[in-house]
mmCIF file with all atom_site columns, C-alpha atoms in Angstrom:
data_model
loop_
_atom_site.group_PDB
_atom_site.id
_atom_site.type_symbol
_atom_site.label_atom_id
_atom_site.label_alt_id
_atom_site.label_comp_id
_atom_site.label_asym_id
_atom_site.label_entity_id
_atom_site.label_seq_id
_atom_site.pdbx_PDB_ins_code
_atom_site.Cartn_x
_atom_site.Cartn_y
_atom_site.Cartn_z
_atom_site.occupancy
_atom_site.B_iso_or_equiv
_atom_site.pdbx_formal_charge
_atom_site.auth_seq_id
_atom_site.auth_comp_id
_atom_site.auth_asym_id
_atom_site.auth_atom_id
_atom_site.pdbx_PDB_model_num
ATOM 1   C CA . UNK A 1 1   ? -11.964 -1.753  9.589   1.00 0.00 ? 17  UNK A CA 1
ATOM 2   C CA . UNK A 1 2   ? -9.020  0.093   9.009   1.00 0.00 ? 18  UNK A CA 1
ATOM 3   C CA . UNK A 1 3   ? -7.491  2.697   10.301  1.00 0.00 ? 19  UNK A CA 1
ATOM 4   C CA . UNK A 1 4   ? -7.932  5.374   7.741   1.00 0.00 ? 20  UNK A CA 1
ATOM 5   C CA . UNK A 1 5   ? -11.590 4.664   7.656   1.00 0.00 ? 21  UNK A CA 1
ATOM 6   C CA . UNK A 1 6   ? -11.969 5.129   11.613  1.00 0.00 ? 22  UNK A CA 1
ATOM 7   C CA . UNK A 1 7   ? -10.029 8.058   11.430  1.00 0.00 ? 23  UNK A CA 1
ATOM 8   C CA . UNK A 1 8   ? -12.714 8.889   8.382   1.00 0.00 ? 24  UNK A CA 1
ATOM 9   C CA . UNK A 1 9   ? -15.573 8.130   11.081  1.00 0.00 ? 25  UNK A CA 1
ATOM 10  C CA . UNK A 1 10  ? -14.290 9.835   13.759  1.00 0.00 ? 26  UNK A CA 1
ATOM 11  C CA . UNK A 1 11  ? -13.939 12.980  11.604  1.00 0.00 ? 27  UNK A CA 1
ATOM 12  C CA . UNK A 1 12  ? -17.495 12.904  10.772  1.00 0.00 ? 28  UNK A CA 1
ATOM 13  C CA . UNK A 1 13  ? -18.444 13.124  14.228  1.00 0.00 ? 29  UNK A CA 1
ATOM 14  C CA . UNK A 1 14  ? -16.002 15.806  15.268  1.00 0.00 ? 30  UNK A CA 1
ATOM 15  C CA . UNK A 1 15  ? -16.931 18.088  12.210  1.00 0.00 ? 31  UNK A CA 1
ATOM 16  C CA . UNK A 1 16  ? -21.118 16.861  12.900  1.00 0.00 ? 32  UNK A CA 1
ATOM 17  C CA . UNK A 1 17  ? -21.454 16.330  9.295   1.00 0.00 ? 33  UNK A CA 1
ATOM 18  C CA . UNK A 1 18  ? -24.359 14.655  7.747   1.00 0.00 ? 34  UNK A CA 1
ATOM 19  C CA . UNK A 1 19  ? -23.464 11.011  6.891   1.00 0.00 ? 35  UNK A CA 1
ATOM 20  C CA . UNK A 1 20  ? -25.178 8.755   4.150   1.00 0.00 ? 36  UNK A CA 1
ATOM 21  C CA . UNK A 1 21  ? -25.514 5.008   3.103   1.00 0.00 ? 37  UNK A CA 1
ATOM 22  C CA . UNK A 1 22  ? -26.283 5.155   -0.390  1.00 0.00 ? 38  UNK A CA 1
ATOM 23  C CA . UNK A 1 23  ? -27.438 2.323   -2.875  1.00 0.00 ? 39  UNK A CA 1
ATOM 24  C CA . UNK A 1 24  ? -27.176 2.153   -6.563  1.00 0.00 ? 40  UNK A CA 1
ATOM 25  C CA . UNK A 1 25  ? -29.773 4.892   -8.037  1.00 0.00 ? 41  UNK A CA 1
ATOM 26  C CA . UNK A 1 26  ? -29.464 7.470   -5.643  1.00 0.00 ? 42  UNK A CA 1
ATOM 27  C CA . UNK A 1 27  ? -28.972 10.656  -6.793  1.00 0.00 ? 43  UNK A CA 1
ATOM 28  C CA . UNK A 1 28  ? -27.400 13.324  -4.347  1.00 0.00 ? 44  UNK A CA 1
ATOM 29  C CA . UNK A 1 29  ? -28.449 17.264  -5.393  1.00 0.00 ? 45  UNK A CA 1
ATOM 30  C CA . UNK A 1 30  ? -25.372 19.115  -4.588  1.00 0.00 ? 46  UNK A CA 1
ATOM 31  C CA . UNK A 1 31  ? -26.758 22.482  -6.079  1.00 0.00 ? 47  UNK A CA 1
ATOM 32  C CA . UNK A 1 32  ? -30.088 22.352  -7.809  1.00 0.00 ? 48  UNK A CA 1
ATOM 33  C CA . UNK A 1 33  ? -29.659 25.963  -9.348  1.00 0.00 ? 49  UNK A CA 1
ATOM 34  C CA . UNK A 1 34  ? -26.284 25.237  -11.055 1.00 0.00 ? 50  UNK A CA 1
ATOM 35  C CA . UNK A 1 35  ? -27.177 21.444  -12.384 1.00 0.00 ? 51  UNK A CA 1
ATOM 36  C CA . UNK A 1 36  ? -24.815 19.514  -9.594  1.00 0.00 ? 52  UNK A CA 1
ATOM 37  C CA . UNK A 1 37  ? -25.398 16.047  -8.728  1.00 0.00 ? 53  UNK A CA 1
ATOM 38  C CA . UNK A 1 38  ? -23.582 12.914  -8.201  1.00 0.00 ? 54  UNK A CA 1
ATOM 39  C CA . UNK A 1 39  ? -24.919 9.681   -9.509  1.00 0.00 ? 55  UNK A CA 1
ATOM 40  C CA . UNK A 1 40  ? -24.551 6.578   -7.425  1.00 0.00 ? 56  UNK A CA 1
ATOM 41  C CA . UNK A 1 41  ? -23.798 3.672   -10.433 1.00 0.00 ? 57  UNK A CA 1
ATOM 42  C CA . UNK A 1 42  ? -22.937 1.200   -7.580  1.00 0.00 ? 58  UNK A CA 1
ATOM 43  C CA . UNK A 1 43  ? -22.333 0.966   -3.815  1.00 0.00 ? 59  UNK A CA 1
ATOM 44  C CA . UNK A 1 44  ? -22.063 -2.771  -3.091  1.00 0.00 ? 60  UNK A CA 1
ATOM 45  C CA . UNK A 1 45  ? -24.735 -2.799  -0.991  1.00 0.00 ? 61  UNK A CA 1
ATOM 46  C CA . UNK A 1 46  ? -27.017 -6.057  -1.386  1.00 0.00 ? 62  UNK A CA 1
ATOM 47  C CA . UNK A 1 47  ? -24.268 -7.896  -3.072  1.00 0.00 ? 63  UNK A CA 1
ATOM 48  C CA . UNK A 1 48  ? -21.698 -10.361 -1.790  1.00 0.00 ? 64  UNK A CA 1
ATOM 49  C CA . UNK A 1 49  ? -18.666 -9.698  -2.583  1.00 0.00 ? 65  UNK A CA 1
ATOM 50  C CA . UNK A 1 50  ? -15.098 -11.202 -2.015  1.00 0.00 ? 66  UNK A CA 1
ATOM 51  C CA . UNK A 1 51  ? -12.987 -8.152  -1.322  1.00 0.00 ? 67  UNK A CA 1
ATOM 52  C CA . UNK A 1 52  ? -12.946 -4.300  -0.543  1.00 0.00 ? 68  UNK A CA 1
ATOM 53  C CA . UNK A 1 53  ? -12.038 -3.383  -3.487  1.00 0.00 ? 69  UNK A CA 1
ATOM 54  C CA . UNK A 1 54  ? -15.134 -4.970  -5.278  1.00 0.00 ? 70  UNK A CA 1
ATOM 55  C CA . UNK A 1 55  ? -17.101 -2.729  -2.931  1.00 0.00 ? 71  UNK A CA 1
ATOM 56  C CA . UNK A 1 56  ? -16.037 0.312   -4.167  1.00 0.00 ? 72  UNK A CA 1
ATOM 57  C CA . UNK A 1 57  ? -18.310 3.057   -4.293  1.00 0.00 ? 73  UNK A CA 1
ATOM 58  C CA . UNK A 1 58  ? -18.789 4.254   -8.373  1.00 0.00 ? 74  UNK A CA 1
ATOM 59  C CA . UNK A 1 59  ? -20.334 7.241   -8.841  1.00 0.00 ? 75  UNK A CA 1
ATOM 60  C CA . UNK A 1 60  ? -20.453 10.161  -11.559 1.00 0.00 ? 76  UNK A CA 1
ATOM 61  C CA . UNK A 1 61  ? -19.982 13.726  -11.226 1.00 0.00 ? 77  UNK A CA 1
ATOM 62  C CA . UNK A 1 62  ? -22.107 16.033  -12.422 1.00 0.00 ? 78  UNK A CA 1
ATOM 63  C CA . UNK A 1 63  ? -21.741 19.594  -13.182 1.00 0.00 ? 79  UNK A CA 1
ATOM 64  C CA . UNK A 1 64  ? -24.379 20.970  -16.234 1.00 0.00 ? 80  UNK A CA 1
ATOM 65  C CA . UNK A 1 65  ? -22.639 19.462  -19.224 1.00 0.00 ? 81  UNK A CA 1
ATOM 66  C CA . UNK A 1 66  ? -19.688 17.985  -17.882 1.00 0.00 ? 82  UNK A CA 1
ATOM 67  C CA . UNK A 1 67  ? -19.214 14.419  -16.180 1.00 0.00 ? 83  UNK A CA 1
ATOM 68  C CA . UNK A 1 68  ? -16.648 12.833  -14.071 1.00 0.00 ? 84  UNK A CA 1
ATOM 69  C CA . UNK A 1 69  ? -16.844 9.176   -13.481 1.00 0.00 ? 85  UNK A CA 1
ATOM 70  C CA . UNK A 1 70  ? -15.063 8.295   -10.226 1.00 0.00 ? 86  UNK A CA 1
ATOM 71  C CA . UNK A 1 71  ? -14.462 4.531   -9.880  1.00 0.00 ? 87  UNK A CA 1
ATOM 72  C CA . UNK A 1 72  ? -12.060 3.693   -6.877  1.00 0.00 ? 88  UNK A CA 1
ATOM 73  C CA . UNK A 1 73  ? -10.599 0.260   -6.656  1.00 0.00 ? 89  UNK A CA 1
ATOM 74  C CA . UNK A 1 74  ? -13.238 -1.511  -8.787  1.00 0.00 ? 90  UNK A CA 1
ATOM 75  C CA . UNK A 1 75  ? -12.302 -4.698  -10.647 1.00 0.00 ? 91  UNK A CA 1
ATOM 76  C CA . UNK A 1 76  ? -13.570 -5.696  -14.326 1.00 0.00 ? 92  UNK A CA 1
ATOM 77  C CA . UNK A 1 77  ? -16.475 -7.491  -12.931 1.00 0.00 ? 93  UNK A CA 1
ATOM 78  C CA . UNK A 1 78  ? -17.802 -4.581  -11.268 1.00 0.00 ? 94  UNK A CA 1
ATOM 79  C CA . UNK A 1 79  ? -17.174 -2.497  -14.494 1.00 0.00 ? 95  UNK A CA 1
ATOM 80  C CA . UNK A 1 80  ? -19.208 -5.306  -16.399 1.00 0.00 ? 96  UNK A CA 1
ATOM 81  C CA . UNK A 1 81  ? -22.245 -4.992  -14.258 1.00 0.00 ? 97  UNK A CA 1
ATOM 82  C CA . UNK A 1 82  ? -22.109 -1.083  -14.454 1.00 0.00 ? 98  UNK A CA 1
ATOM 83  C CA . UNK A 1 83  ? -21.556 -1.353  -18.047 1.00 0.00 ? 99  UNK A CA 1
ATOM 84  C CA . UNK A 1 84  ? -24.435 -3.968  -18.357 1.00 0.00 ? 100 UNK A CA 1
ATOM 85  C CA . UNK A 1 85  ? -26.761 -1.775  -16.642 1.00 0.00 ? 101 UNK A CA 1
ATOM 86  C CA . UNK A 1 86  ? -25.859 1.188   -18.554 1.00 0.00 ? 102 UNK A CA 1
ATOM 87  C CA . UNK A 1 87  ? -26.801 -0.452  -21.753 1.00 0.00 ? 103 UNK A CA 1
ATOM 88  C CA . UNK A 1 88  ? -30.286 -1.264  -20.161 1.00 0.00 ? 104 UNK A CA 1
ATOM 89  C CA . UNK A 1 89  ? -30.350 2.193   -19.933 1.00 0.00 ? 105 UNK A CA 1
ATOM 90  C CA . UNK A 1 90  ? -30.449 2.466   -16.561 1.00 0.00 ? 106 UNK A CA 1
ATOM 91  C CA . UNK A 1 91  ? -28.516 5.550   -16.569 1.00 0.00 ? 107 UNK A CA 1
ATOM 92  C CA . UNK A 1 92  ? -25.925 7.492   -18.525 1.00 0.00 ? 108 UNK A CA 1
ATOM 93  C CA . UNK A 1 93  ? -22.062 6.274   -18.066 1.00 0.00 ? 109 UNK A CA 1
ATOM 94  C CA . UNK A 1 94  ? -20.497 8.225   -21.458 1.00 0.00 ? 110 UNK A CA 1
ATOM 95  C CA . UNK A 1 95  ? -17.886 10.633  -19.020 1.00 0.00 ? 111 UNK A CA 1
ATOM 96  C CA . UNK A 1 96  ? -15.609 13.581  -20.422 1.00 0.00 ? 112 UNK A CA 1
ATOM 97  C CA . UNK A 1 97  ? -13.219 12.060  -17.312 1.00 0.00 ? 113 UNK A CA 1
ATOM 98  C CA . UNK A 1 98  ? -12.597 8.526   -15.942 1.00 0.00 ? 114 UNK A CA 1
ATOM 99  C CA . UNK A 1 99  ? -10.996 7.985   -12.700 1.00 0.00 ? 115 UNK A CA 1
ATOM 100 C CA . UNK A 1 100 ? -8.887  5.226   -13.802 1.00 0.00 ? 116 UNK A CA 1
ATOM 101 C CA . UNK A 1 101 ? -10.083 2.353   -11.570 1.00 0.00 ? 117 UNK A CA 1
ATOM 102 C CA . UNK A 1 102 ? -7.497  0.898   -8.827  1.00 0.00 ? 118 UNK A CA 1
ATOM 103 C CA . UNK A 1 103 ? -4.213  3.221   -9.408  1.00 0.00 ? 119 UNK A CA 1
ATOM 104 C CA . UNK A 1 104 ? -4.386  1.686   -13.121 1.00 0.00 ? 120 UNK A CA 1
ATOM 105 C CA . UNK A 1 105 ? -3.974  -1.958  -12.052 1.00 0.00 ? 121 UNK A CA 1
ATOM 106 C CA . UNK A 1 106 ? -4.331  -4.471  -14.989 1.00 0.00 ? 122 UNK A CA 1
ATOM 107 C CA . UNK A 1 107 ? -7.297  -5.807  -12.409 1.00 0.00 ? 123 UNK A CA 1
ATOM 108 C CA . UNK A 1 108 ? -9.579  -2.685  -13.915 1.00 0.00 ? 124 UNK A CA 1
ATOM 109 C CA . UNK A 1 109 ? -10.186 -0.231  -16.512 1.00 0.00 ? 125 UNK A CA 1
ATOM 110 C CA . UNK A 1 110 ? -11.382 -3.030  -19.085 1.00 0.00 ? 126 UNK A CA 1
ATOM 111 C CA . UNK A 1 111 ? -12.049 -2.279  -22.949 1.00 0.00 ? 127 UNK A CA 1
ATOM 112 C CA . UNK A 1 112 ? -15.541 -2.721  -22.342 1.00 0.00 ? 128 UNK A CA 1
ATOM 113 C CA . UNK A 1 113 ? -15.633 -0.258  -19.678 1.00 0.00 ? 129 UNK A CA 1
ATOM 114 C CA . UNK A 1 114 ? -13.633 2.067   -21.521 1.00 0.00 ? 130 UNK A CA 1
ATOM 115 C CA . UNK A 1 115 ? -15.981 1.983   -25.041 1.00 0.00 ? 131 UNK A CA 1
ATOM 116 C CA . UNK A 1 116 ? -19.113 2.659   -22.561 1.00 0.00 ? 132 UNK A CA 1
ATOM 117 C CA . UNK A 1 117 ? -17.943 5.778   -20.770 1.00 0.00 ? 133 UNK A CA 1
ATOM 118 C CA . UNK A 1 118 ? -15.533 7.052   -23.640 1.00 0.00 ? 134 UNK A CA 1
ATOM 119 C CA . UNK A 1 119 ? -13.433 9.446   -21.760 1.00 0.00 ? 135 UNK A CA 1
ATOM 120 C CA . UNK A 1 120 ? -11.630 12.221  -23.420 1.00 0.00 ? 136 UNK A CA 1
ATOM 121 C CA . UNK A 1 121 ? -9.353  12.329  -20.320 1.00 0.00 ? 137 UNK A CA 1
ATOM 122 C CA . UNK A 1 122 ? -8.365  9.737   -17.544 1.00 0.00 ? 138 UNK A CA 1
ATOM 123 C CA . UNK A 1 123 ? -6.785  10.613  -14.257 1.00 0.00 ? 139 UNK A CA 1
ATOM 124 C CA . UNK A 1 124 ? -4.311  7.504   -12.925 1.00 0.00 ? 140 UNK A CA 1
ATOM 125 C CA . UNK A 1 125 ? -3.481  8.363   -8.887  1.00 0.00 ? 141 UNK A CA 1
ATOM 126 C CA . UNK A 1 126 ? -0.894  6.556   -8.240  1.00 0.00 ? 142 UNK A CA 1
ATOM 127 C CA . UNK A 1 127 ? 2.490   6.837   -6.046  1.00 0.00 ? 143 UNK A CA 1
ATOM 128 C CA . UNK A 1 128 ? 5.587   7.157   -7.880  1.00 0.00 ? 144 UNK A CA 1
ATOM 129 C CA . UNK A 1 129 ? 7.546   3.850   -8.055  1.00 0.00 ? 145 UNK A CA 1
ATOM 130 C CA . UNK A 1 130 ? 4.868   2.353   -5.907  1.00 0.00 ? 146 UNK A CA 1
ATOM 131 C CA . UNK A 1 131 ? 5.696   -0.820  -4.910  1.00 0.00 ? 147 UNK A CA 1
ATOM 132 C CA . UNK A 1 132 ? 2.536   -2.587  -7.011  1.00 0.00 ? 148 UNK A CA 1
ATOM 133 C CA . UNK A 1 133 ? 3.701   -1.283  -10.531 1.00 0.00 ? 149 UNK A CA 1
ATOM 134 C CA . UNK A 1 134 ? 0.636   0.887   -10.946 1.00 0.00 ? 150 UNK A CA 1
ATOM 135 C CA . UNK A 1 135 ? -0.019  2.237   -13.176 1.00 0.00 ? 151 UNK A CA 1
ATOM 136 C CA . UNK A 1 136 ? 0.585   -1.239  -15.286 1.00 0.00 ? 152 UNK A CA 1
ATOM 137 C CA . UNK A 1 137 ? 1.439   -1.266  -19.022 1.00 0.00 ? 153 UNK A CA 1
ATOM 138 C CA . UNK A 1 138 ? -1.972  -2.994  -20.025 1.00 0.00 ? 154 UNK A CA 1
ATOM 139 C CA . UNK A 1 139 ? -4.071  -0.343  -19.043 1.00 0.00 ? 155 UNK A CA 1
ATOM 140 C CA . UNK A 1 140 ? -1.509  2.934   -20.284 1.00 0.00 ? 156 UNK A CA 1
ATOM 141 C CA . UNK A 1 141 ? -1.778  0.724   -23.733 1.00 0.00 ? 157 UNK A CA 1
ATOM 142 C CA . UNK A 1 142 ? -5.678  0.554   -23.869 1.00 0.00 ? 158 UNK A CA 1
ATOM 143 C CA . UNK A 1 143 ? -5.898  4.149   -22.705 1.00 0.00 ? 159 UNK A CA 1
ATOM 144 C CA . UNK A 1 144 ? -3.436  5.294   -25.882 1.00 0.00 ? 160 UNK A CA 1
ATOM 145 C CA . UNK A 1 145 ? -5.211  2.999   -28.064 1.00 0.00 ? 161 UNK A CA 1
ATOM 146 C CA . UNK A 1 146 ? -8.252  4.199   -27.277 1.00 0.00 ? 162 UNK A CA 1
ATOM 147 C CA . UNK A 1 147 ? -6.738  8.149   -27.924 1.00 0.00 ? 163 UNK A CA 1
ATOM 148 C CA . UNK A 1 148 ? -7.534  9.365   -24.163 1.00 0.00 ? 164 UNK A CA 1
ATOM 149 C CA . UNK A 1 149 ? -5.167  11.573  -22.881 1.00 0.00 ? 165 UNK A CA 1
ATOM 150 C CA . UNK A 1 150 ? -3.419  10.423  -19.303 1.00 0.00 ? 166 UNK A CA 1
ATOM 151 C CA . UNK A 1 151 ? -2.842  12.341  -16.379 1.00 0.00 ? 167 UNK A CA 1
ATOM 152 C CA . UNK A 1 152 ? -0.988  11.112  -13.577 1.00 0.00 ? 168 UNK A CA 1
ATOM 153 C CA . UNK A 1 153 ? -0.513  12.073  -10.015 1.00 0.00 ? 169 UNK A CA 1
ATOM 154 C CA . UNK A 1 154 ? 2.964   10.374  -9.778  1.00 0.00 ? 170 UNK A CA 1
ATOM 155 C CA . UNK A 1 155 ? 3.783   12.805  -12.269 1.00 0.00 ? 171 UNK A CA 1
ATOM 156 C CA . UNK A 1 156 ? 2.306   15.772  -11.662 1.00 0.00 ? 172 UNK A CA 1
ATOM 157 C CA . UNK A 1 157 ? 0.539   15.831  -8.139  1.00 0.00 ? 173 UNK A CA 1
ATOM 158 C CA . UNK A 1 158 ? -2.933  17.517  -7.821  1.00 0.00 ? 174 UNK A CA 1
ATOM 159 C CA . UNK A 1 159 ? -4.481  17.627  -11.139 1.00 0.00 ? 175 UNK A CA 1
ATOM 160 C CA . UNK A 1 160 ? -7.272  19.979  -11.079 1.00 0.00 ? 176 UNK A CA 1
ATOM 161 C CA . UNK A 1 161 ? -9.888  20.570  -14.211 1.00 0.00 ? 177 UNK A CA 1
ATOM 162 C CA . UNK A 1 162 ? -12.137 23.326  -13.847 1.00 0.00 ? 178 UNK A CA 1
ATOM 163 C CA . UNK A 1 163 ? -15.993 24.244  -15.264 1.00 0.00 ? 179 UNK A CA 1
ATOM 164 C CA . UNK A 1 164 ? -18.644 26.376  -15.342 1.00 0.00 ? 180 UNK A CA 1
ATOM 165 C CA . UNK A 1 165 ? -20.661 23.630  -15.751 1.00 0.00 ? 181 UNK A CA 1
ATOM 166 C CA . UNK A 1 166 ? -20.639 24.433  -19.631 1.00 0.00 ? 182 UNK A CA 1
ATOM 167 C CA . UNK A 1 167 ? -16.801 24.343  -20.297 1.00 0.00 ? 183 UNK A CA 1
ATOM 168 C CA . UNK A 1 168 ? -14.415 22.399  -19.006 1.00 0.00 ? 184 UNK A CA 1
ATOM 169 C CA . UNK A 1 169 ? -11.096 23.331  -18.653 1.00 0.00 ? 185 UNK A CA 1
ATOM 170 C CA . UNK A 1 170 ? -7.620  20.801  -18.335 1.00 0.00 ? 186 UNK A CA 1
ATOM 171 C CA . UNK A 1 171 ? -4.577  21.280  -16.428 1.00 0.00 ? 187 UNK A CA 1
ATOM 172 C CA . UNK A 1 172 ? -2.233  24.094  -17.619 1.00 0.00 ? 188 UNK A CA 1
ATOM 173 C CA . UNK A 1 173 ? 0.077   21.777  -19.559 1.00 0.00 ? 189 UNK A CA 1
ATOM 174 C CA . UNK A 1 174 ? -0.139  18.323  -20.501 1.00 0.00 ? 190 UNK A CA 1
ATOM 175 C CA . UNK A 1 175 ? 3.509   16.788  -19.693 1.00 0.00 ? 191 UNK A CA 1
ATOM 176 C CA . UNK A 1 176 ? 4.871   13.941  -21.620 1.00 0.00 ? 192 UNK A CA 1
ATOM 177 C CA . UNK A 1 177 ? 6.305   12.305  -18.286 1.00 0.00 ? 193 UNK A CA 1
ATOM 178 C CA . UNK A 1 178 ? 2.416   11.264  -17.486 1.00 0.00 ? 194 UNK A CA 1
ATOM 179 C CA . UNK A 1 179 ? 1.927   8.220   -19.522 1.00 0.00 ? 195 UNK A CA 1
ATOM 180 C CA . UNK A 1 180 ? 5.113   6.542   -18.378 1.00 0.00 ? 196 UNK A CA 1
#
């Protein structure tokens, strides 16, 4: 119930655009002819959870050959259950980019998680000198341990990657200034 999600709501209506619940599974066929889709790996729905955060919508991008795993505010235990899954099978979680979960709090991106979807690059979108810390040492650590090259908004702003669906192409330059 807060405001930017009403303002979210009420922006659906104005603009008349189609509006989904989805559920773990679905699979949402952005452009059939160029290999687009986005993968839902979990929604919250039919779970009870404690806090928002846990009921962040995970999903992965799509785009022929190249994969973006999108994770908003999810904590480790939700990364566990995706991760569990994946090694069931259930679907594919290995991502050329991780959106690193919750602004790069210590509360997410776990070494688990990281060793399933084995990101070449993570984005962290975070404020400068936000008043949480983010992103936190713990997770900048595991990210350079684990070789993955860090991009940060409080940094750099916008990052944008771009693909044909074959290649995919990184920022410009890569700046020094984004793992601090």
């Amino acid at each position: 119930d807060s405001g930017v999600q009403k303002e979210f709501l009420q922006k659906i209506k104005e603009e008349n655009a189609n509006e989904y619940i989805v559920s773990y599974g679905d699979r949402i066929i952005l452009d059939s002819r160029r290999n687009i889709y986005l993968d839902v790996l979990f929604s919250g729905n039919g779970f009870e959870l404690n806090n928002a955060n846990e009921s962040s919508l995970v999903t992965r991008l799509v785009y022929g050959n190249n994969s973006f795993l999108l994770t908003g505010d999810s904590p480790k235990k939700i990364e566990k259950y995706i991760s569990y899954l994946a090694s069931l099978d259930k679907f594919k979680l290995k991502s050329d980019i991780l959106k690193v979960g919750h602004h790069g709090s210590d509360t997410s991106t776990s070494e688990m998680f990281i060793d399933s979807v084995k990101p070449e690059y993570s984005i962290i979108s975070a404020g400068l000198n936000n008043s949480y810390g983010h992103p936190h040492k713990e997770v900048i650590d595991l990210l350079g341990e684990k070789n993955i090259k860090i991009l940060n908004t409080s940094h750099r702003g916008s990052i944008i990657f771009e693909s044909n669906g074959i290649k995919l192409t990184p920022p410009v330059t890569s700046l020094a200034s984004d793992v601090t």
